[in-house]
């Protein structure tokens, strides 16, 4: 089967609505008293505190209003498939890799002022994004300096955020003894599709099909990330 670039894309209003819902639901989880109470404890995610995990979850949402307000970046736009298959180095890095350490440090820095301050900043950013995201062109490039010399289109960026929000909401809920948030299908469908593609990248089609359909021949893991 030929994997086309179009098959990696969820574009237009549906991805923006899904992003808004996912961010709001995960923001409500962040606001929970159980998160504040566990703020300085280890999380369910290896090497992360609850504080650092919370900062990591929302680090790019906090940056997004400024990215949208900034001039259009000069760095070339790459497709989402290239982003995951060729560009990012964290995807195959273990928790002890230098890149993983840098990501954790970013989360800790984002949450350094405490739970209440992070929640207030996230709330303010999400209010702005409810206005700014819908009116931005889908082809609007975004560039984060730590990425490298390339950009992503807004709708592709939002799909990467959906994945992070859904996966890490589960991490955060498990870390503080709360039920994992229930996201609507418009949120979970693109996330499950993207995870399946990343699982095929790592394990191959046969193992992924067996993992999903044949318990008697299923591999130990078909994790995509």
PDB file of C-alpha atoms in Angstrom:
ATOM      1  CA  UNK A   1       0.000   0.000   0.000  1.00  0.00           C
ATOM      2  CA  UNK A   2       1.366   3.398  -0.931  1.00  0.00           C
ATOM      3  CA  UNK A   3       1.275   5.902   1.929  1.00  0.00           C
ATOM      4  CA  UNK A   4       0.495   9.304   0.478  1.00  0.00           C
ATOM      5  CA  UNK A   5       1.098  12.589   2.200  1.00  0.00           C
ATOM      6  CA  UNK A   6      -2.637  13.322   2.077  1.00  0.00           C
ATOM      7  CA  UNK A   7      -3.331  10.269   4.233  1.00  0.00           C
ATOM      8  CA  UNK A   8      -1.410  11.898   7.092  1.00  0.00           C
ATOM      9  CA  UNK A   9      -3.486  15.061   7.053  1.00  0.00           C
ATOM     10  CA  UNK A  10      -6.547  16.170   8.974  1.00  0.00           C
ATOM     11  CA  UNK A  11      -7.185  19.729   7.889  1.00  0.00           C
ATOM     12  CA  UNK A  12      -9.729  22.501   8.227  1.00  0.00           C
ATOM     13  CA  UNK A  13     -12.427  23.181  10.780  1.00  0.00           C
ATOM     14  CA  UNK A  14     -12.634  19.697  12.222  1.00  0.00           C
ATOM     15  CA  UNK A  15      -9.025  19.606  13.420  1.00  0.00           C
ATOM     16  CA  UNK A  16      -9.374  23.076  14.917  1.00  0.00           C
ATOM     17  CA  UNK A  17     -12.554  22.162  16.756  1.00  0.00           C
ATOM     18  CA  UNK A  18     -10.945  18.946  17.957  1.00  0.00           C
ATOM     19  CA  UNK A  19      -7.912  20.867  19.211  1.00  0.00           C
ATOM     20  CA  UNK A  20     -10.086  23.348  21.107  1.00  0.00           C
ATOM     21  CA  UNK A  21     -12.026  20.550  22.788  1.00  0.00           C
ATOM     22  CA  UNK A  22      -8.921  18.561  23.669  1.00  0.00           C
ATOM     23  CA  UNK A  23      -7.189  21.613  25.121  1.00  0.00           C
ATOM     24  CA  UNK A  24     -10.256  22.558  27.188  1.00  0.00           C
ATOM     25  CA  UNK A  25     -10.699  19.033  28.566  1.00  0.00           C
ATOM     26  CA  UNK A  26      -7.020  18.703  29.449  1.00  0.00           C
ATOM     27  CA  UNK A  27      -7.099  22.210  30.936  1.00  0.00           C
ATOM     28  CA  UNK A  28      -9.928  21.105  33.238  1.00  0.00           C
ATOM     29  CA  UNK A  29      -7.785  18.175  34.343  1.00  0.00           C
ATOM     30  CA  UNK A  30      -4.899  20.529  35.091  1.00  0.00           C
ATOM     31  CA  UNK A  31      -7.210  22.592  37.300  1.00  0.00           C
ATOM     32  CA  UNK A  32      -8.121  19.605  39.497  1.00  0.00           C
ATOM     33  CA  UNK A  33      -7.178  19.885  43.193  1.00  0.00           C
ATOM     34  CA  UNK A  34      -5.581  16.430  42.946  1.00  0.00           C
ATOM     35  CA  UNK A  35      -3.028  17.841  40.482  1.00  0.00           C
ATOM     36  CA  UNK A  36      -2.186  20.708  42.831  1.00  0.00           C
ATOM     37  CA  UNK A  37      -1.859  18.301  45.771  1.00  0.00           C
ATOM     38  CA  UNK A  38       0.558  16.046  43.853  1.00  0.00           C
ATOM     39  CA  UNK A  39       2.470  18.898  42.218  1.00  0.00           C
ATOM     40  CA  UNK A  40       5.931  18.019  43.508  1.00  0.00           C
ATOM     41  CA  UNK A  41       5.530  14.230  43.461  1.00  0.00           C
ATOM     42  CA  UNK A  42       6.787  11.842  40.781  1.00  0.00           C
ATOM     43  CA  UNK A  43       4.386  11.278  37.918  1.00  0.00           C
ATOM     44  CA  UNK A  44       3.442   8.018  36.204  1.00  0.00           C
ATOM     45  CA  UNK A  45       5.797   9.006  33.376  1.00  0.00           C
ATOM     46  CA  UNK A  46       9.411   8.027  33.961  1.00  0.00           C
ATOM     47  CA  UNK A  47      11.672  10.850  35.239  1.00  0.00           C
ATOM     48  CA  UNK A  48       8.800  13.387  35.233  1.00  0.00           C
ATOM     49  CA  UNK A  49       7.316  15.088  38.273  1.00  0.00           C
ATOM     50  CA  UNK A  50       3.641  15.984  38.140  1.00  0.00           C
ATOM     51  CA  UNK A  51       4.806  19.585  37.911  1.00  0.00           C
ATOM     52  CA  UNK A  52       7.120  18.903  34.970  1.00  0.00           C
ATOM     53  CA  UNK A  53       4.537  16.786  33.170  1.00  0.00           C
ATOM     54  CA  UNK A  54       1.929  19.541  33.539  1.00  0.00           C
ATOM     55  CA  UNK A  55       4.328  22.113  32.140  1.00  0.00           C
ATOM     56  CA  UNK A  56       5.287  19.813  29.284  1.00  0.00           C
ATOM     57  CA  UNK A  57       1.673  19.203  28.295  1.00  0.00           C
ATOM     58  CA  UNK A  58       0.905  22.882  27.797  1.00  0.00           C
ATOM     59  CA  UNK A  59       4.281  24.314  26.804  1.00  0.00           C
ATOM     60  CA  UNK A  60       3.388  24.680  23.134  1.00  0.00           C
ATOM     61  CA  UNK A  61      -0.178  25.843  23.760  1.00  0.00           C
ATOM     62  CA  UNK A  62       1.306  28.668  25.804  1.00  0.00           C
ATOM     63  CA  UNK A  63       3.613  29.527  22.909  1.00  0.00           C
ATOM     64  CA  UNK A  64       0.976  29.291  20.188  1.00  0.00           C
ATOM     65  CA  UNK A  65      -0.619  32.766  20.559  1.00  0.00           C
ATOM     66  CA  UNK A  66       2.804  34.346  20.108  1.00  0.00           C
ATOM     67  CA  UNK A  67       3.609  32.103  17.143  1.00  0.00           C
ATOM     68  CA  UNK A  68       0.402  33.149  15.419  1.00  0.00           C
ATOM     69  CA  UNK A  69       1.078  36.828  16.107  1.00  0.00           C
ATOM     70  CA  UNK A  70       4.668  36.673  14.860  1.00  0.00           C
ATOM     71  CA  UNK A  71       5.683  37.370  11.246  1.00  0.00           C
ATOM     72  CA  UNK A  72       5.389  34.445   8.864  1.00  0.00           C
ATOM     73  CA  UNK A  73       8.593  32.439   9.338  1.00  0.00           C
ATOM     74  CA  UNK A  74      11.123  32.133   6.543  1.00  0.00           C
ATOM     75  CA  UNK A  75      11.948  28.497   7.339  1.00  0.00           C
ATOM     76  CA  UNK A  76      10.576  26.070   4.722  1.00  0.00           C
ATOM     77  CA  UNK A  77       7.393  24.173   5.485  1.00  0.00           C
ATOM     78  CA  UNK A  78       7.691  20.410   5.711  1.00  0.00           C
ATOM     79  CA  UNK A  79       4.808  17.910   5.512  1.00  0.00           C
ATOM     80  CA  UNK A  80       3.628  16.089   8.602  1.00  0.00           C
ATOM     81  CA  UNK A  81       4.860  12.735   7.324  1.00  0.00           C
ATOM     82  CA  UNK A  82       8.389  14.110   7.013  1.00  0.00           C
ATOM     83  CA  UNK A  83       8.122  15.656  10.468  1.00  0.00           C
ATOM     84  CA  UNK A  84       7.489  12.297  12.131  1.00  0.00           C
ATOM     85  CA  UNK A  85       9.474  10.008   9.866  1.00  0.00           C
ATOM     86  CA  UNK A  86      12.600  12.086   9.250  1.00  0.00           C
ATOM     87  CA  UNK A  87      12.888  15.152  11.453  1.00  0.00           C
ATOM     88  CA  UNK A  88      12.028  14.583  15.113  1.00  0.00           C
ATOM     89  CA  UNK A  89      14.679  12.844  17.165  1.00  0.00           C
ATOM     90  CA  UNK A  90      12.642  12.373  20.347  1.00  0.00           C
ATOM     91  CA  UNK A  91      10.440   9.712  18.748  1.00  0.00           C
ATOM     92  CA  UNK A  92      13.047   6.969  19.047  1.00  0.00           C
ATOM     93  CA  UNK A  93      14.897   8.392  22.033  1.00  0.00           C
ATOM     94  CA  UNK A  94      14.611   6.636  25.366  1.00  0.00           C
ATOM     95  CA  UNK A  95      13.827   8.467  28.614  1.00  0.00           C
ATOM     96  CA  UNK A  96      17.535   8.776  29.430  1.00  0.00           C
ATOM     97  CA  UNK A  97      18.528  10.325  26.081  1.00  0.00           C
ATOM     98  CA  UNK A  98      19.782  13.947  26.075  1.00  0.00           C
ATOM     99  CA  UNK A  99      16.825  15.137  23.991  1.00  0.00           C
ATOM    100  CA  UNK A 100      14.427  13.604  26.514  1.00  0.00           C
ATOM    101  CA  UNK A 101      16.229  15.408  29.306  1.00  0.00           C
ATOM    102  CA  UNK A 102      15.913  18.717  27.474  1.00  0.00           C
ATOM    103  CA  UNK A 103      12.190  18.145  26.978  1.00  0.00           C
ATOM    104  CA  UNK A 104      11.737  17.449  30.696  1.00  0.00           C
ATOM    105  CA  UNK A 105      13.686  20.578  31.590  1.00  0.00           C
ATOM    106  CA  UNK A 106      11.359  22.598  29.360  1.00  0.00           C
ATOM    107  CA  UNK A 107       8.338  21.241  31.197  1.00  0.00           C
ATOM    108  CA  UNK A 108       9.861  22.049  34.574  1.00  0.00           C
ATOM    109  CA  UNK A 109      10.700  25.591  33.467  1.00  0.00           C
ATOM    110  CA  UNK A 110       7.152  26.134  32.208  1.00  0.00           C
ATOM    111  CA  UNK A 111       5.709  25.111  35.580  1.00  0.00           C
ATOM    112  CA  UNK A 112       8.281  26.822  37.777  1.00  0.00           C
ATOM    113  CA  UNK A 113       5.844  29.382  39.240  1.00  0.00           C
ATOM    114  CA  UNK A 114       3.496  26.754  40.645  1.00  0.00           C
ATOM    115  CA  UNK A 115       0.177  25.130  39.904  1.00  0.00           C
ATOM    116  CA  UNK A 116      -2.068  28.178  40.217  1.00  0.00           C
ATOM    117  CA  UNK A 117       0.168  30.305  38.017  1.00  0.00           C
ATOM    118  CA  UNK A 118       0.405  27.655  35.299  1.00  0.00           C
ATOM    119  CA  UNK A 119      -3.340  27.096  35.318  1.00  0.00           C
ATOM    120  CA  UNK A 120      -3.960  30.857  35.003  1.00  0.00           C
ATOM    121  CA  UNK A 121      -1.543  31.120  32.064  1.00  0.00           C
ATOM    122  CA  UNK A 122      -3.061  28.114  30.329  1.00  0.00           C
ATOM    123  CA  UNK A 123      -6.569  29.496  30.774  1.00  0.00           C
ATOM    124  CA  UNK A 124      -5.526  32.847  29.316  1.00  0.00           C
ATOM    125  CA  UNK A 125      -3.821  31.196  26.343  1.00  0.00           C
ATOM    126  CA  UNK A 126      -6.786  28.955  25.562  1.00  0.00           C
ATOM    127  CA  UNK A 127      -9.155  31.929  25.618  1.00  0.00           C
ATOM    128  CA  UNK A 128      -6.949  33.685  23.054  1.00  0.00           C
ATOM    129  CA  UNK A 129      -6.639  30.566  20.923  1.00  0.00           C
ATOM    130  CA  UNK A 130     -10.417  30.130  20.667  1.00  0.00           C
ATOM    131  CA  UNK A 131     -10.388  33.391  18.686  1.00  0.00           C
ATOM    132  CA  UNK A 132      -7.042  33.248  16.927  1.00  0.00           C
ATOM    133  CA  UNK A 133      -6.941  29.640  15.698  1.00  0.00           C
ATOM    134  CA  UNK A 134     -10.256  29.620  13.761  1.00  0.00           C
ATOM    135  CA  UNK A 135      -9.373  32.742  11.775  1.00  0.00           C
ATOM    136  CA  UNK A 136      -5.804  31.747  10.862  1.00  0.00           C
ATOM    137  CA  UNK A 137      -5.186  30.309   7.367  1.00  0.00           C
ATOM    138  CA  UNK A 138      -4.659  26.536   7.347  1.00  0.00           C
ATOM    139  CA  UNK A 139      -1.427  27.049   5.442  1.00  0.00           C
ATOM    140  CA  UNK A 140      -0.100  29.506   8.020  1.00  0.00           C
ATOM    141  CA  UNK A 141       3.443  28.267   8.847  1.00  0.00           C
ATOM    142  CA  UNK A 142       4.637  28.014  12.432  1.00  0.00           C
ATOM    143  CA  UNK A 143       8.251  27.766  13.531  1.00  0.00           C
ATOM    144  CA  UNK A 144       9.681  26.940  16.948  1.00  0.00           C
ATOM    145  CA  UNK A 145      13.450  27.635  17.084  1.00  0.00           C
ATOM    146  CA  UNK A 146      14.256  24.417  18.949  1.00  0.00           C
ATOM    147  CA  UNK A 147      12.836  22.374  16.067  1.00  0.00           C
ATOM    148  CA  UNK A 148      15.481  23.241  13.515  1.00  0.00           C
ATOM    149  CA  UNK A 149      15.436  25.010  10.171  1.00  0.00           C
ATOM    150  CA  UNK A 150      11.876  24.137   9.181  1.00  0.00           C
ATOM    151  CA  UNK A 151       8.231  24.961   9.884  1.00  0.00           C
ATOM    152  CA  UNK A 152       4.875  23.170  10.030  1.00  0.00           C
ATOM    153  CA  UNK A 153       1.550  24.366   8.708  1.00  0.00           C
ATOM    154  CA  UNK A 154      -0.913  25.279  11.455  1.00  0.00           C
ATOM    155  CA  UNK A 155      -3.332  22.394  10.932  1.00  0.00           C
ATOM    156  CA  UNK A 156      -0.489  19.869  10.932  1.00  0.00           C
ATOM    157  CA  UNK A 157       0.846  21.443  14.115  1.00  0.00           C
ATOM    158  CA  UNK A 158      -2.580  21.126  15.733  1.00  0.00           C
ATOM    159  CA  UNK A 159      -2.661  17.412  14.962  1.00  0.00           C
ATOM    160  CA  UNK A 160       0.666  16.972  16.749  1.00  0.00           C
ATOM    161  CA  UNK A 161      -0.870  18.789  19.710  1.00  0.00           C
ATOM    162  CA  UNK A 162      -3.945  16.540  19.710  1.00  0.00           C
ATOM    163  CA  UNK A 163      -1.669  13.534  20.049  1.00  0.00           C
ATOM    164  CA  UNK A 164       0.232  15.102  22.928  1.00  0.00           C
ATOM    165  CA  UNK A 165      -2.895  16.265  24.764  1.00  0.00           C
ATOM    166  CA  UNK A 166      -4.666  12.920  24.605  1.00  0.00           C
ATOM    167  CA  UNK A 167      -1.623  10.810  25.487  1.00  0.00           C
ATOM    168  CA  UNK A 168      -0.409  13.054  28.298  1.00  0.00           C
ATOM    169  CA  UNK A 169      -3.874  13.622  29.767  1.00  0.00           C
ATOM    170  CA  UNK A 170      -3.839   9.904  30.513  1.00  0.00           C
ATOM    171  CA  UNK A 171      -0.356  10.225  32.034  1.00  0.00           C
ATOM    172  CA  UNK A 172      -1.438  13.111  34.242  1.00  0.00           C
ATOM    173  CA  UNK A 173      -4.686  11.495  35.376  1.00  0.00           C
ATOM    174  CA  UNK A 174      -2.910   8.254  36.267  1.00  0.00           C
ATOM    175  CA  UNK A 175      -0.268  10.253  38.140  1.00  0.00           C
ATOM    176  CA  UNK A 176      -2.795  11.795  40.534  1.00  0.00           C
ATOM    177  CA  UNK A 177      -5.360   9.008  40.872  1.00  0.00           C
ATOM    178  CA  UNK A 178      -8.075  10.516  38.671  1.00  0.00           C
ATOM    179  CA  UNK A 179     -10.005   8.858  35.839  1.00  0.00           C
ATOM    180  CA  UNK A 180      -8.558   9.451  32.406  1.00  0.00           C
ATOM    181  CA  UNK A 181     -10.603  12.190  30.683  1.00  0.00           C
ATOM    182  CA  UNK A 182     -13.093  11.056  28.083  1.00  0.00           C
ATOM    183  CA  UNK A 183     -12.463  12.827  24.795  1.00  0.00           C
ATOM    184  CA  UNK A 184     -15.072  12.930  22.008  1.00  0.00           C
ATOM    185  CA  UNK A 185     -14.531  10.877  18.884  1.00  0.00           C
ATOM    186  CA  UNK A 186     -13.653  13.952  16.842  1.00  0.00           C
ATOM    187  CA  UNK A 187     -10.585  14.214  19.108  1.00  0.00           C
ATOM    188  CA  UNK A 188      -9.665  10.552  19.430  1.00  0.00           C
ATOM    189  CA  UNK A 189     -10.154   9.490  15.794  1.00  0.00           C
ATOM    190  CA  UNK A 190      -7.226  11.494  14.350  1.00  0.00           C
ATOM    191  CA  UNK A 191      -5.065  10.577  17.345  1.00  0.00           C
ATOM    192  CA  UNK A 192      -5.700   6.845  16.948  1.00  0.00           C
ATOM    193  CA  UNK A 193      -5.031   7.088  13.210  1.00  0.00           C
ATOM    194  CA  UNK A 194      -1.756   8.927  13.761  1.00  0.00           C
ATOM    195  CA  UNK A 195      -0.654   6.485  16.461  1.00  0.00           C
ATOM    196  CA  UNK A 196      -1.421   3.585  14.119  1.00  0.00           C
ATOM    197  CA  UNK A 197       0.776   5.116  11.422  1.00  0.00           C
ATOM    198  CA  UNK A 198       3.585   5.633  13.902  1.00  0.00           C
ATOM    199  CA  UNK A 199       3.160   2.052  15.110  1.00  0.00           C
ATOM    200  CA  UNK A 200       3.528   0.793  11.528  1.00  0.00           C
ATOM    201  CA  UNK A 201       6.676   2.899  11.181  1.00  0.00           C
ATOM    202  CA  UNK A 202       8.178   1.209  14.233  1.00  0.00           C
ATOM    203  CA  UNK A 203       6.847  -2.360  14.019  1.00  0.00           C
ATOM    204  CA  UNK A 204       5.690  -2.934  10.433  1.00  0.00           C
ATOM    205  CA  UNK A 205       2.215  -3.616   9.106  1.00  0.00           C
ATOM    206  CA  UNK A 206       2.085  -7.311   9.998  1.00  0.00           C
ATOM    207  CA  UNK A 207       2.804  -6.828  13.691  1.00  0.00           C
ATOM    208  CA  UNK A 208       0.346  -3.946  13.949  1.00  0.00           C
ATOM    209  CA  UNK A 209      -2.417  -5.967  12.265  1.00  0.00           C
ATOM    210  CA  UNK A 210      -1.708  -8.921  14.557  1.00  0.00           C
ATOM    211  CA  UNK A 211      -1.659  -6.676  17.607  1.00  0.00           C
ATOM    212  CA  UNK A 212      -5.059  -5.273  16.722  1.00  0.00           C
ATOM    213  CA  UNK A 213      -6.722  -8.408  15.347  1.00  0.00           C
ATOM    214  CA  UNK A 214      -4.968 -11.628  16.419  1.00  0.00           C
ATOM    215  CA  UNK A 215      -4.360 -12.061  20.127  1.00  0.00           C
ATOM    216  CA  UNK A 216      -2.805 -15.492  19.565  1.00  0.00           C
ATOM    217  CA  UNK A 217      -0.065 -14.003  17.368  1.00  0.00           C
ATOM    218  CA  UNK A 218       0.144 -10.503  18.780  1.00  0.00           C
ATOM    219  CA  UNK A 219       3.606  -9.095  19.496  1.00  0.00           C
ATOM    220  CA  UNK A 220       4.454  -7.879  22.984  1.00  0.00           C
ATOM    221  CA  UNK A 221       3.978  -4.261  21.922  1.00  0.00           C
ATOM    222  CA  UNK A 222       2.791  -2.224  18.959  1.00  0.00           C
ATOM    223  CA  UNK A 223       3.391   1.121  20.685  1.00  0.00           C
ATOM    224  CA  UNK A 224       3.793   3.951  18.177  1.00  0.00           C
ATOM    225  CA  UNK A 225       5.689   6.299  20.492  1.00  0.00           C
TER     226      UNK A 225
END
